[in-house]
Amino acid sequence: MKRNLEQIEYKKDTEALAKFAKALSHPTRIAILKYLENQSCCFTGDLVEVFPLAQSTISQHLKELKNVGLIQGELKPPKIKYCINQKNWNIAKSLFQHFFD
């Protein structure tokens, strides 16, 4: 069978859903989002007290969530304050809802 080397073009929504799904592929990231959803905002140190993980591990998970836009961080030296990015959070919820319907 001959392999097709053409580039697959996906819809913008499909690519966005895949990015959000990848970010949610780790249980700790889901737990962080659930925690942040019930808070107005919090600092990395707050999360270290909630989750039994090293601060560097929490920071890596926060970085992944921030890179896809599910959370946003505000620099408050020497700390970073994190909260849900409501706009992207609503987009992600809508995309997942549409996918599962």
Coordinates of C-alpha atoms in Angstrom, one line a residue:
M1 CA 0.0 0.0 0.0
K2 CA 1.4 3.4 -1.0
R3 CA 1.6 6.0 1.8
N4 CA 0.1 9.4 1.2
L5 CA 2.5 12.2 2.2
E6 CA 0.0 15.0 1.9
Q7 CA -0.4 17.3 4.9
I8 CA -3.7 16.8 6.7
E9 CA -5.5 20.1 7.3
Y10 CA -7.6 20.1 10.5
K11 CA -10.2 22.6 11.5
K12 CA -9.1 25.3 13.9
D13 CA -11.5 23.9 16.6
T14 CA -10.1 20.4 16.2
E15 CA -6.6 21.7 16.7
A16 CA -7.6 23.7 19.8
L17 CA -9.5 20.7 21.3
A18 CA -6.4 18.6 20.8
K19 CA -4.2 21.2 22.6
F20 CA -6.6 21.4 25.5
A21 CA -6.9 17.6 25.7
K22 CA -3.1 17.2 25.7
A23 CA -2.8 19.7 28.6
L24 CA -5.5 17.8 30.5
S25 CA -3.8 14.4 29.9
H26 CA -2.2 14.4 33.4
P27 CA -4.4 13.9 36.5
T28 CA -2.4 16.5 38.5
R29 CA -3.3 19.2 35.9
I30 CA -6.9 18.3 36.2
A31 CA -6.7 18.5 40.0
I32 CA -5.0 21.9 39.7
L33 CA -7.7 23.2 37.4
K34 CA -10.5 21.9 39.8
Y35 CA -8.7 23.6 42.7
L36 CA -8.3 26.9 40.8
E37 CA -11.9 26.8 39.6
N38 CA -13.0 27.1 43.2
Q39 CA -10.5 29.9 44.0
S40 CA -10.3 33.5 42.8
C41 CA -6.6 33.0 42.4
C42 CA -3.7 31.4 44.2
F43 CA 0.1 31.4 44.4
T44 CA 2.4 28.4 43.5
G45 CA 3.2 28.0 47.2
D46 CA -0.5 27.6 47.9
L47 CA -0.6 24.6 45.5
V48 CA 2.4 23.1 47.1
E49 CA 0.5 23.0 50.4
V50 CA -2.5 21.3 48.7
F51 CA -0.7 18.8 46.5
P52 CA 2.0 16.4 47.9
L53 CA 4.4 17.4 45.1
A54 CA 7.6 19.3 44.8
Q55 CA 7.3 23.0 43.9
S56 CA 9.3 22.4 40.7
T57 CA 6.7 19.7 39.7
I58 CA 3.8 22.0 40.4
S59 CA 5.5 24.7 38.4
Q60 CA 5.9 22.4 35.4
H61 CA 2.2 21.5 35.4
L62 CA 1.3 25.2 35.7
K63 CA 3.5 25.9 32.8
E64 CA 1.7 23.4 30.6
L65 CA -1.7 24.8 31.6
K66 CA -0.5 28.3 31.0
N67 CA 1.0 27.5 27.6
V68 CA -2.4 26.3 26.3
G69 CA -4.1 29.3 27.9
L70 CA -6.3 27.5 30.4
I71 CA -4.7 29.5 33.2
Q72 CA -3.0 32.8 33.4
G73 CA -0.3 34.0 35.7
E74 CA 0.4 37.5 37.1
L75 CA 3.9 38.3 38.4
K76 CA 3.7 39.5 42.0
P77 CA 7.4 39.5 43.0
P78 CA 8.7 37.2 44.2
K79 CA 5.6 35.1 43.5
I80 CA 3.3 34.3 40.6
K81 CA -0.4 34.5 41.1
Y82 CA -2.4 32.0 39.0
C83 CA -6.1 31.8 38.1
I84 CA -8.3 30.3 35.5
N85 CA -8.3 32.1 32.1
Q86 CA -12.1 32.4 31.9
K87 CA -12.3 33.1 28.2
N88 CA -10.2 30.0 27.2
W89 CA -11.8 27.9 29.9
N90 CA -15.2 28.6 28.4
I91 CA -13.9 27.8 24.9
A92 CA -12.4 24.5 26.1
K93 CA -15.7 23.5 27.9
S94 CA -17.6 24.3 24.7
L95 CA -15.3 22.4 22.5
F96 CA -15.4 19.3 24.7
Q97 CA -19.2 19.6 25.0
H98 CA -19.5 19.7 21.2
F99 CA -17.1 16.8 20.8
F100 CA -19.1 14.6 23.2
D101 CA -22.5 15.5 21.9

